[in-house]
C-alpha atoms as a PDB file:
ATOM      1  CA  MET A   1      53.050-222.293  87.104  1.00  0.00           C
ATOM      2  CA  PHE A   2      51.214-221.754  90.390  1.00  0.00           C
ATOM      3  CA  SER A   3      51.786-217.997  90.219  1.00  0.00           C
ATOM      4  CA  LYS A   4      50.266-217.935  86.715  1.00  0.00           C
ATOM      5  CA  TYR A   5      47.233-219.797  88.029  1.00  0.00           C
ATOM      6  CA  LEU A   6      46.841-217.265  90.843  1.00  0.00           C
ATOM      7  CA  LEU A   7      47.120-214.400  88.372  1.00  0.00           C
ATOM      8  CA  TYR A   8      44.531-216.059  86.133  1.00  0.00           C
ATOM      9  CA  THR A   9      42.230-216.539  89.127  1.00  0.00           C
ATOM     10  CA  PHE A  10      42.643-212.904  90.152  1.00  0.00           C
ATOM     11  CA  PHE A  11      41.672-211.583  86.733  1.00  0.00           C
ATOM     12  CA  CYS A  12      38.720-213.962  86.518  1.00  0.00           C
ATOM     13  CA  CYS A  13      37.446-212.702  89.879  1.00  0.00           C
ATOM     14  CA  ILE A  14      37.778-209.089  88.783  1.00  0.00           C
ATOM     15  CA  PHE A  15      36.053-209.818  85.468  1.00  0.00           C
ATOM     16  CA  LEU A  16      33.163-211.783  86.934  1.00  0.00           C
ATOM     17  CA  SER A  17      32.581-209.228  89.676  1.00  0.00           C
ATOM     18  CA  GLY A  18      32.556-206.459  87.069  1.00  0.00           C
ATOM     19  CA  CYS A  19      30.223-208.360  84.765  1.00  0.00           C
ATOM     20  CA  PHE A  20      27.537-208.664  87.399  1.00  0.00           C
ATOM     21  CA  ALA A  21      28.121-205.448  89.351  1.00  0.00           C
ATOM     22  CA  LYS A  22      25.053-203.814  87.810  1.00  0.00           C
ATOM     23  CA  TYR A  23      22.895-206.648  89.177  1.00  0.00           C
ATOM     24  CA  ARG A  24      24.121-206.136  92.742  1.00  0.00           C
ATOM     25  CA  THR A  25      23.181-203.481  95.267  1.00  0.00           C
ATOM     26  CA  THR A  26      25.348-203.253  98.359  1.00  0.00           C
ATOM     27  CA  PRO A  27      23.994-202.722 101.912  1.00  0.00           C
ATOM     28  CA  ARG A  28      25.660-199.314 101.847  1.00  0.00           C
ATOM     29  CA  GLU A  29      23.764-198.332  98.715  1.00  0.00           C
ATOM     30  CA  VAL A  30      20.499-199.499 100.293  1.00  0.00           C
ATOM     31  CA  ARG A  31      21.198-197.395 103.406  1.00  0.00           C
ATOM     32  CA  LYS A  32      21.984-194.388 101.222  1.00  0.00           C
ATOM     33  CA  HIS A  33      18.799-194.911  99.222  1.00  0.00           C
ATOM     34  CA  TYR A  34      16.672-194.890 102.382  1.00  0.00           C
ATOM     35  CA  ALA A  35      18.525-192.066 104.139  1.00  0.00           C
ATOM     36  CA  SER A  36      15.794-189.584 103.217  1.00  0.00           C
ATOM     37  CA  ILE A  37      12.733-191.809 102.688  1.00  0.00           C
ATOM     38  CA  LYS A  38      10.949-194.374 104.809  1.00  0.00           C
ATOM     39  CA  LYS A  39      12.545-197.805 104.647  1.00  0.00           C
ATOM     40  CA  PRO A  40      10.399-200.928 104.188  1.00  0.00           C
ATOM     41  CA  LYS A  41       9.682-203.018 107.254  1.00  0.00           C
ATOM     42  CA  LEU A  42      12.194-205.883 107.447  1.00  0.00           C
ATOM     43  CA  GLU A  43      11.360-209.103 109.262  1.00  0.00           C
ATOM     44  CA  CYS A  44      12.327-212.754 109.225  1.00  0.00           C
ATOM     45  CA  ILE A  45       9.734-215.489 108.883  1.00  0.00           C
ATOM     46  CA  LYS A  46      11.435-218.437 110.526  1.00  0.00           C
ATOM     47  CA  ASN A  47      11.039-221.886 111.967  1.00  0.00           C
ATOM     48  CA  ASP A  48      13.567-224.471 113.165  1.00  0.00           C
ATOM     49  CA  THR A  49      15.046-225.032 109.709  1.00  0.00           C
ATOM     50  CA  LEU A  50      14.865-221.793 107.746  1.00  0.00           C
ATOM     51  CA  CYS A  51      14.560-218.027 107.748  1.00  0.00           C
ATOM     52  CA  ILE A  52      12.940-216.001 104.974  1.00  0.00           C
ATOM     53  CA  GLN A  53      13.626-212.280 105.137  1.00  0.00           C
ATOM     54  CA  VAL A  54      10.868-210.078 103.759  1.00  0.00           C
ATOM     55  CA  ALA A  55      10.635-206.339 103.150  1.00  0.00           C
ATOM     56  CA  SER A  56       7.170-204.824 103.130  1.00  0.00           C
ATOM     57  CA  THR A  57       5.349-201.542 102.598  1.00  0.00           C
ATOM     58  CA  GLY A  58       1.668-200.662 102.592  1.00  0.00           C
ATOM     59  CA  ALA A  59      -0.984-201.660 105.115  1.00  0.00           C
ATOM     60  CA  ASP A  60      -1.146-205.419 105.767  1.00  0.00           C
ATOM     61  CA  THR A  61      -4.940-205.277 105.404  1.00  0.00           C
ATOM     62  CA  LEU A  62      -4.580-204.429 101.708  1.00  0.00           C
ATOM     63  CA  PRO A  63      -4.328-207.165  99.021  1.00  0.00           C
ATOM     64  CA  LEU A  64      -0.936-208.867  99.030  1.00  0.00           C
ATOM     65  CA  LEU A  65       1.464-208.221  96.152  1.00  0.00           C
ATOM     66  CA  LEU A  66       4.320-210.719  96.502  1.00  0.00           C
ATOM     67  CA  LEU A  67       7.537-209.997  94.558  1.00  0.00           C
ATOM     68  CA  ILE A  68      10.079-212.763  93.864  1.00  0.00           C
ATOM     69  CA  HIS A  69      13.531-211.911  92.493  1.00  0.00           C
ATOM     70  CA  GLY A  70      15.724-213.754  90.013  1.00  0.00           C
ATOM     71  CA  ALA A  71      19.382-214.806  90.275  1.00  0.00           C
ATOM     72  CA  PRO A  72      21.330-213.083  91.648  1.00  0.00           C
ATOM     73  CA  GLY A  73      19.040-210.805  93.616  1.00  0.00           C
ATOM     74  CA  ALA A  74      17.414-209.900  96.920  1.00  0.00           C
ATOM     75  CA  TRP A  75      14.438-207.925  98.218  1.00  0.00           C
ATOM     76  CA  TRP A  76      16.076-204.659  97.206  1.00  0.00           C
ATOM     77  CA  GLY A  77      15.692-205.618  93.535  1.00  0.00           C
ATOM     78  CA  TYR A  78      12.139-204.319  93.819  1.00  0.00           C
ATOM     79  CA  MET A  79      12.893-201.104  95.722  1.00  0.00           C
ATOM     80  CA  ASN A  80      11.227-199.038  92.998  1.00  0.00           C
ATOM     81  CA  MET A  81       7.961-200.933  93.515  1.00  0.00           C
ATOM     82  CA  LEU A  82       8.226-201.012  97.310  1.00  0.00           C
ATOM     83  CA  ASP A  83       8.748-197.236  97.316  1.00  0.00           C
ATOM     84  CA  ASP A  84       5.908-196.460  94.903  1.00  0.00           C
ATOM     85  CA  THR A  85       3.265-194.456  96.775  1.00  0.00           C
ATOM     86  CA  VAL A  86       0.519-195.343  94.302  1.00  0.00           C
ATOM     87  CA  LEU A  87       1.105-199.072  94.805  1.00  0.00           C
ATOM     88  CA  GLN A  88       1.435-198.600  98.564  1.00  0.00           C
ATOM     89  CA  LYS A  89      -2.114-197.219  98.726  1.00  0.00           C
ATOM     90  CA  GLN A  90      -3.538-200.286  97.000  1.00  0.00           C
ATOM     91  CA  PHE A  91      -1.328-203.196  98.093  1.00  0.00           C
ATOM     92  CA  HIS A  92       0.575-204.734 100.944  1.00  0.00           C
ATOM     93  CA  ILE A  93       3.799-205.050  98.936  1.00  0.00           C
ATOM     94  CA  VAL A  94       6.149-207.805 100.085  1.00  0.00           C
ATOM     95  CA  SER A  95       9.524-208.475  98.484  1.00  0.00           C
ATOM     96  CA  VAL A  96      11.513-211.507  99.632  1.00  0.00           C
ATOM     97  CA  ASP A  97      15.071-212.747  99.871  1.00  0.00           C
ATOM     98  CA  ARG A  98      14.990-216.228  98.342  1.00  0.00           C
ATOM     99  CA  LEU A  99      16.899-219.051 100.014  1.00  0.00           C
ATOM    100  CA  GLY A 100      20.623-218.482  99.602  1.00  0.00           C
ATOM    101  CA  TYR A 101      20.263-214.730  98.990  1.00  0.00           C
ATOM    102  CA  GLY A 102      20.338-211.760 101.308  1.00  0.00           C
ATOM    103  CA  ASN A 103      19.489-212.796 104.863  1.00  0.00           C
ATOM    104  CA  SER A 104      17.392-215.858 104.036  1.00  0.00           C
ATOM    105  CA  TRP A 105      18.831-219.278 104.783  1.00  0.00           C
ATOM    106  CA  LEU A 106      18.086-222.952 105.122  1.00  0.00           C
ATOM    107  CA  LYS A 107      19.642-224.793 108.057  1.00  0.00           C
ATOM    108  CA  ARG A 108      22.203-226.645 105.973  1.00  0.00           C
ATOM    109  CA  ARG A 109      23.191-223.308 104.387  1.00  0.00           C
ATOM    110  CA  LYS A 110      23.986-224.629 100.933  1.00  0.00           C
ATOM    111  CA  PRO A 111      22.791-223.227  97.586  1.00  0.00           C
ATOM    112  CA  ILE A 112      19.254-224.450  96.902  1.00  0.00           C
ATOM    113  CA  GLY A 113      18.748-225.141  93.203  1.00  0.00           C
ATOM    114  CA  SER A 114      15.463-226.966  93.691  1.00  0.00           C
ATOM    115  CA  ILE A 115      12.560-224.888  92.366  1.00  0.00           C
ATOM    116  CA  ALA A 116      10.122-226.875  94.512  1.00  0.00           C
ATOM    117  CA  THR A 117      12.166-226.251  97.671  1.00  0.00           C
ATOM    118  CA  GLN A 118      12.447-222.549  96.895  1.00  0.00           C
ATOM    119  CA  ALA A 119       8.680-222.362  96.361  1.00  0.00           C
ATOM    120  CA  LYS A 120       7.831-224.298  99.527  1.00  0.00           C
ATOM    121  CA  SER A 121      10.087-222.038 101.575  1.00  0.00           C
ATOM    122  CA  LEU A 122       8.043-219.008 100.493  1.00  0.00           C
ATOM    123  CA  MET A 123       4.574-220.432 101.117  1.00  0.00           C
ATOM    124  CA  SER A 124       4.507-219.063 104.667  1.00  0.00           C
ATOM    125  CA  VAL A 125       4.840-215.549 103.220  1.00  0.00           C
ATOM    126  CA  LEU A 126       1.263-215.899 101.944  1.00  0.00           C
ATOM    127  CA  ASP A 127       0.173-215.989 105.594  1.00  0.00           C
ATOM    128  CA  LEU A 128       1.052-212.285 105.764  1.00  0.00           C
ATOM    129  CA  ASN A 129      -2.055-211.648 103.681  1.00  0.00           C
ATOM    130  CA  LYS A 130      -4.574-210.108 106.095  1.00  0.00           C
ATOM    131  CA  SER A 131      -6.976-208.992 103.375  1.00  0.00           C
ATOM    132  CA  LYS A 132      -9.993-210.966 102.237  1.00  0.00           C
ATOM    133  CA  GLU A 133      -8.576-211.357  98.723  1.00  0.00           C
ATOM    134  CA  PRO A 134      -6.091-213.853  97.286  1.00  0.00           C
ATOM    135  CA  ALA A 135      -2.603-212.575  96.512  1.00  0.00           C
ATOM    136  CA  ILE A 136      -1.014-211.389  93.291  1.00  0.00           C
ATOM    137  CA  ILE A 137       2.399-213.040  92.799  1.00  0.00           C
ATOM    138  CA  LEU A 138       4.997-211.498  90.485  1.00  0.00           C
ATOM    139  CA  GLY A 139       8.160-213.443  89.682  1.00  0.00           C
ATOM    140  CA  ARG A 140      11.020-212.129  87.558  1.00  0.00           C
ATOM    141  CA  SER A 141      13.554-214.205  85.605  1.00  0.00           C
ATOM    142  CA  TYR A 142      14.522-217.259  87.730  1.00  0.00           C
ATOM    143  CA  GLY A 143      11.860-216.143  90.188  1.00  0.00           C
ATOM    144  CA  ALA A 144       9.120-216.766  87.597  1.00  0.00           C
ATOM    145  CA  PRO A 145       9.075-220.596  87.783  1.00  0.00           C
ATOM    146  CA  ILE A 146       9.196-220.342  91.580  1.00  0.00           C
ATOM    147  CA  ALA A 147       6.172-218.017  91.505  1.00  0.00           C
ATOM    148  CA  ALA A 148       4.356-220.449  89.176  1.00  0.00           C
ATOM    149  CA  THR A 149       5.124-223.390  91.464  1.00  0.00           C
ATOM    150  CA  MET A 150       3.775-221.472  94.450  1.00  0.00           C
ATOM    151  CA  ALA A 151       0.579-220.671  92.540  1.00  0.00           C
ATOM    152  CA  SER A 152       0.122-224.353  91.719  1.00  0.00           C
ATOM    153  CA  MET A 153       0.607-225.347  95.375  1.00  0.00           C
ATOM    154  CA  ALA A 154      -2.137-223.072  96.693  1.00  0.00           C
ATOM    155  CA  PRO A 155      -4.313-221.848  93.799  1.00  0.00           C
ATOM    156  CA  GLU A 156      -7.029-220.737  96.217  1.00  0.00           C
ATOM    157  CA  LYS A 157      -4.566-218.234  97.725  1.00  0.00           C
ATOM    158  CA  VAL A 158      -3.453-216.743  94.394  1.00  0.00           C
ATOM    159  CA  LYS A 159      -5.634-214.397  92.390  1.00  0.00           C
ATOM    160  CA  GLN A 160      -3.152-213.578  89.634  1.00  0.00           C
ATOM    161  CA  LEU A 161       0.285-214.742  88.493  1.00  0.00           C
ATOM    162  CA  ILE A 162       2.633-212.403  86.641  1.00  0.00           C
ATOM    163  CA  MET A 163       5.867-213.668  85.110  1.00  0.00           C
ATOM    164  CA  VAL A 164       8.294-210.981  83.930  1.00  0.00           C
ATOM    165  CA  SER A 165      11.221-211.958  81.682  1.00  0.00           C
ATOM    166  CA  PRO A 166      10.638-215.593  82.687  1.00  0.00           C
ATOM    167  CA  VAL A 167      13.334-218.240  82.285  1.00  0.00           C
ATOM    168  CA  ILE A 168      11.045-221.278  82.092  1.00  0.00           C
ATOM    169  CA  ASP A 169      11.845-223.267  78.944  1.00  0.00           C
ATOM    170  CA  PRO A 170      14.189-226.169  79.808  1.00  0.00           C
ATOM    171  CA  ASP A 171      15.421-226.339  76.219  1.00  0.00           C
ATOM    172  CA  ASN A 172      16.396-222.669  76.017  1.00  0.00           C
ATOM    173  CA  GLU A 173      18.647-222.121  79.021  1.00  0.00           C
ATOM    174  CA  LYS A 174      21.386-219.681  77.993  1.00  0.00           C
ATOM    175  CA  PHE A 175      25.009-220.232  78.980  1.00  0.00           C
ATOM    176  CA  TYR A 176      27.857-217.801  78.393  1.00  0.00           C
ATOM    177  CA  TRP A 177      31.544-218.304  77.816  1.00  0.00           C
ATOM    178  CA  PHE A 178      32.343-216.993  81.308  1.00  0.00           C
ATOM    179  CA  SER A 179      29.745-219.159  83.093  1.00  0.00           C
ATOM    180  CA  LYS A 180      32.140-222.044  83.669  1.00  0.00           C
ATOM    181  CA  TYR A 181      34.637-219.854  85.519  1.00  0.00           C
ATOM    182  CA  GLY A 182      32.035-219.148  88.189  1.00  0.00           C
ATOM    183  CA  ARG A 183      32.152-222.846  89.137  1.00  0.00           C
ATOM    184  CA  ASN A 184      35.853-222.741  89.992  1.00  0.00           C
ATOM    185  CA  ARG A 185      36.150-223.305  93.765  1.00  0.00           C
ATOM    186  CA  LEU A 186      39.085-220.926  94.150  1.00  0.00           C
ATOM    187  CA  ILE A 187      37.381-218.157  92.188  1.00  0.00           C
ATOM    188  CA  GLN A 188      34.224-218.637  94.252  1.00  0.00           C
ATOM    189  CA  LEU A 189      36.162-217.737  97.397  1.00  0.00           C
ATOM    190  CA  PHE A 190      36.511-214.180  96.080  1.00  0.00           C
ATOM    191  CA  LEU A 191      32.985-213.723  94.729  1.00  0.00           C
ATOM    192  CA  PRO A 192      29.917-212.495  96.649  1.00  0.00           C
ATOM    193  CA  LYS A 193      27.712-215.253  98.078  1.00  0.00           C
ATOM    194  CA  GLU A 194      24.779-214.402  95.804  1.00  0.00           C
ATOM    195  CA  PHE A 195      26.895-214.896  92.671  1.00  0.00           C
ATOM    196  CA  ASN A 196      27.898-218.371  93.780  1.00  0.00           C
ATOM    197  CA  THR A 197      24.284-219.190  94.621  1.00  0.00           C
ATOM    198  CA  ALA A 198      23.203-217.981  91.191  1.00  0.00           C
ATOM    199  CA  THR A 199      25.845-220.137  89.504  1.00  0.00           C
ATOM    200  CA  ALA A 200      24.715-223.209  91.447  1.00  0.00           C
ATOM    201  CA  GLU A 201      21.125-222.540  90.404  1.00  0.00           C
ATOM    202  CA  LYS A 202      22.046-222.026  86.784  1.00  0.00           C
ATOM    203  CA  TYR A 203      23.702-225.401  86.354  1.00  0.00           C
ATOM    204  CA  VAL A 204      20.675-227.330  87.608  1.00  0.00           C
ATOM    205  CA  HIS A 205      18.003-225.023  86.235  1.00  0.00           C
ATOM    206  CA  SER A 206      17.191-226.939  83.030  1.00  0.00           C
ATOM    207  CA  ASP A 207      16.740-230.175  84.975  1.00  0.00           C
ATOM    208  CA  GLU A 208      14.597-228.392  87.552  1.00  0.00           C
ATOM    209  CA  LEU A 209      12.409-226.911  84.811  1.00  0.00           C
ATOM    210  CA  ARG A 210      11.838-230.389  83.394  1.00  0.00           C
ATOM    211  CA  LYS A 211      10.771-231.607  86.826  1.00  0.00           C
ATOM    212  CA  MET A 212       8.163-228.873  87.026  1.00  0.00           C
ATOM    213  CA  LEU A 213       6.555-229.530  83.622  1.00  0.00           C
ATOM    214  CA  PRO A 214       3.379-230.920  85.282  1.00  0.00           C
ATOM    215  CA  VAL A 215       3.020-227.655  87.225  1.00  0.00           C
ATOM    216  CA  TRP A 216       1.985-225.581  84.217  1.00  0.00           C
ATOM    217  CA  LYS A 217      -1.248-227.515  83.682  1.00  0.00           C
ATOM    218  CA  LYS A 218      -2.350-226.588  87.219  1.00  0.00           C
ATOM    219  CA  LEU A 219      -2.327-222.846  86.536  1.00  0.00           C
ATOM    220  CA  THR A 220      -5.999-222.076  86.057  1.00  0.00           C
ATOM    221  CA  MET A 221      -5.873-218.558  87.528  1.00  0.00           C
ATOM    222  CA  PRO A 222      -5.246-215.542  85.233  1.00  0.00           C
ATOM    223  CA  VAL A 223      -1.587-215.483  84.153  1.00  0.00           C
ATOM    224  CA  VAL A 224       0.314-212.646  82.474  1.00  0.00           C
ATOM    225  CA  VAL A 225       3.689-213.263  80.803  1.00  0.00           C
ATOM    226  CA  ILE A 226       5.791-210.243  79.796  1.00  0.00           C
ATOM    227  CA  GLN A 227       8.876-210.707  77.635  1.00  0.00           C
ATOM    228  CA  GLY A 228      11.409-208.354  76.074  1.00  0.00           C
ATOM    229  CA  GLY A 229      12.259-208.990  72.437  1.00  0.00           C
ATOM    230  CA  ASN A 230      15.927-208.090  73.041  1.00  0.00           C
ATOM    231  CA  ASP A 231      16.340-210.094  76.241  1.00  0.00           C
ATOM    232  CA  TRP A 232      19.912-211.422  76.278  1.00  0.00           C
ATOM    233  CA  ILE A 233      19.488-213.378  79.536  1.00  0.00           C
ATOM    234  CA  GLY A 234      16.125-215.069  79.007  1.00  0.00           C
ATOM    235  CA  ASP A 235      15.552-216.295  75.463  1.00  0.00           C
ATOM    236  CA  PRO A 236      12.462-214.601  73.941  1.00  0.00           C
ATOM    237  CA  ALA A 237      11.326-218.140  73.036  1.00  0.00           C
ATOM    238  CA  ASN A 238      10.290-218.521  76.684  1.00  0.00           C
ATOM    239  CA  ILE A 239       7.016-216.748  75.963  1.00  0.00           C
ATOM    240  CA  GLU A 240       6.174-219.309  73.268  1.00  0.00           C
ATOM    241  CA  PHE A 241       6.843-222.071  75.769  1.00  0.00           C
ATOM    242  CA  ALA A 242       4.408-220.398  78.176  1.00  0.00           C
ATOM    243  CA  LYS A 243       1.716-220.230  75.489  1.00  0.00           C
ATOM    244  CA  GLN A 244       2.064-223.958  74.847  1.00  0.00           C
ATOM    245  CA  GLN A 245       2.105-225.014  78.493  1.00  0.00           C
ATOM    246  CA  ILE A 246      -0.360-222.799  80.381  1.00  0.00           C
ATOM    247  CA  PRO A 247      -4.000-223.894  80.027  1.00  0.00           C
ATOM    248  CA  SER A 248      -5.678-220.823  81.549  1.00  0.00           C
ATOM    249  CA  LEU A 249      -7.983-219.170  79.025  1.00  0.00           C
ATOM    250  CA  ARG A 250      -7.524-215.919  80.938  1.00  0.00           C
ATOM    251  CA  SER A 251      -3.812-215.711  80.184  1.00  0.00           C
ATOM    252  CA  GLN A 252      -2.146-212.792  78.441  1.00  0.00           C
ATOM    253  CA  TYR A 253       1.172-212.776  76.612  1.00  0.00           C
ATOM    254  CA  ILE A 254       2.914-209.439  76.092  1.00  0.00           C
ATOM    255  CA  THR A 255       6.083-209.021  74.024  1.00  0.00           C
ATOM    256  CA  ILE A 256       7.854-205.663  74.097  1.00  0.00           C
ATOM    257  CA  PRO A 257      10.001-205.834  70.936  1.00  0.00           C
ATOM    258  CA  ASP A 258      12.859-203.450  71.838  1.00  0.00           C
ATOM    259  CA  ALA A 259      13.045-204.229  75.560  1.00  0.00           C
ATOM    260  CA  GLY A 260      15.694-206.203  77.422  1.00  0.00           C
ATOM    261  CA  HIS A 261      15.626-208.353  80.554  1.00  0.00           C
ATOM    262  CA  MET A 262      15.113-205.845  83.378  1.00  0.00           C
ATOM    263  CA  LEU A 263      11.540-204.894  82.565  1.00  0.00           C
ATOM    264  CA  THR A 264      10.604-204.021  86.148  1.00  0.00           C
ATOM    265  CA  PHE A 265      13.036-201.122  85.774  1.00  0.00           C
ATOM    266  CA  SER A 266      12.736-200.148  82.104  1.00  0.00           C
ATOM    267  CA  HIS A 267       8.945-200.562  81.964  1.00  0.00           C
ATOM    268  CA  LEU A 268       7.945-199.970  85.565  1.00  0.00           C
ATOM    269  CA  ASN A 269       4.949-197.769  84.740  1.00  0.00           C
ATOM    270  CA  MET A 270       3.490-200.364  82.399  1.00  0.00           C
ATOM    271  CA  ILE A 271       3.904-203.170  84.925  1.00  0.00           C
ATOM    272  CA  LYS A 272       2.546-200.998  87.734  1.00  0.00           C
ATOM    273  CA  GLN A 273      -0.575-200.172  85.733  1.00  0.00           C
ATOM    274  CA  LEU A 274      -0.961-203.809  84.786  1.00  0.00           C
ATOM    275  CA  VAL A 275      -0.892-204.870  88.435  1.00  0.00           C
ATOM    276  CA  ILE A 276      -3.418-202.194  89.395  1.00  0.00           C
ATOM    277  CA  ASN A 277      -5.742-203.148  86.535  1.00  0.00           C
ATOM    278  CA  MET A 278      -5.523-206.825  87.439  1.00  0.00           C
ATOM    279  CA  ASN A 279      -6.509-206.018  90.990  1.00  0.00           C
ATOM    280  CA  ARG A 280      -9.515-204.006  89.813  1.00  0.00           C
ATOM    281  CA  HIS A 281     -10.719-206.192  86.977  1.00  0.00           C
ATOM    282  CA  THR A 282     -10.225-209.812  87.965  1.00  0.00           C
ATOM    283  CA  GLY A 283     -11.537-212.153  85.276  1.00  0.00           C
ATOM    284  CA  LYS A 284     -12.047-209.378  82.720  1.00  0.00           C
ATOM    285  CA  THR A 285     -10.132-208.732  79.511  1.00  0.00           C
ATOM    286  CA  MET A 286      -7.541-205.968  79.862  1.00  0.00           C
ATOM    287  CA  THR A 287      -5.816-203.795  77.289  1.00  0.00           C
ATOM    288  CA  VAL A 288      -2.191-202.782  77.810  1.00  0.00           C
ATOM    289  CA  ASP A 289      -0.774-199.774  75.962  1.00  0.00           C
ATOM    290  CA  LEU A 290       2.792-200.784  75.111  1.00  0.00           C
ATOM    291  CA  ALA A 291       3.521-197.382  73.595  1.00  0.00           C
ATOM    292  CA  ALA A 292       3.058-195.842  77.047  1.00  0.00           C
ATOM    293  CA  GLY A 293       4.933-198.598  78.789  1.00  0.00           C
ATOM    294  CA  ARG A 294       7.885-196.663  80.154  1.00  0.00           C
END
């Protein structure tokens, strides 16, 4: 009986690792990627209780573009934006490791499912902004509600909020048949740390989203929400939730009918142009050409 359980555990580990392999970049792959191009500057913003690792490119006197990953993830999830020479000329681009991912940690070193705690831990990153302009914050997937919470905490420091493929509706959290296996303590021993952190976040995410319901009413800065119509991770209904909750009259809601979840990869050029336009035309109405979005 015990041997069958071990065999079952082994196959579950292999399956779960394979399922999420495309969402994980190894340190070796990062080193290979930067073997022939300049690597972002890596540093740790720390105090007595935590460390937040950030990767940055572009002059720190340029407007800050802060990038917040989903779950699982790390700073390298935005390598294509960090490496973009057009963006580098216009922004100080900073991509973070959230608590529990990459090289960021909280002293007690346990998975942090609290959206408020995740947001508070990143507030010091805004101090990297040496320009005279507020920052643009972009959050993807599970990073979107964290970005929104940050914007509500210091609205004077945030010029624009962009949420890409946001998972923000507490009544539309998706679970999959294999999700429960990721909670098995024995299986977790064989999975990468970021997968276990993502699982811990997932099982408290709906409750955390309900706690942050008052946050949405505080978002008076321009907000852009971008959603793929074929998103299998974040329900497309999330964009309708955003429309109902966000009071800003300068908000934009963009649905790309045939797109999936990873829009910062599949529609990088569209998002890049959107960010550039937002930086140039704060407070003005913008037009986005979805046909040229790739």
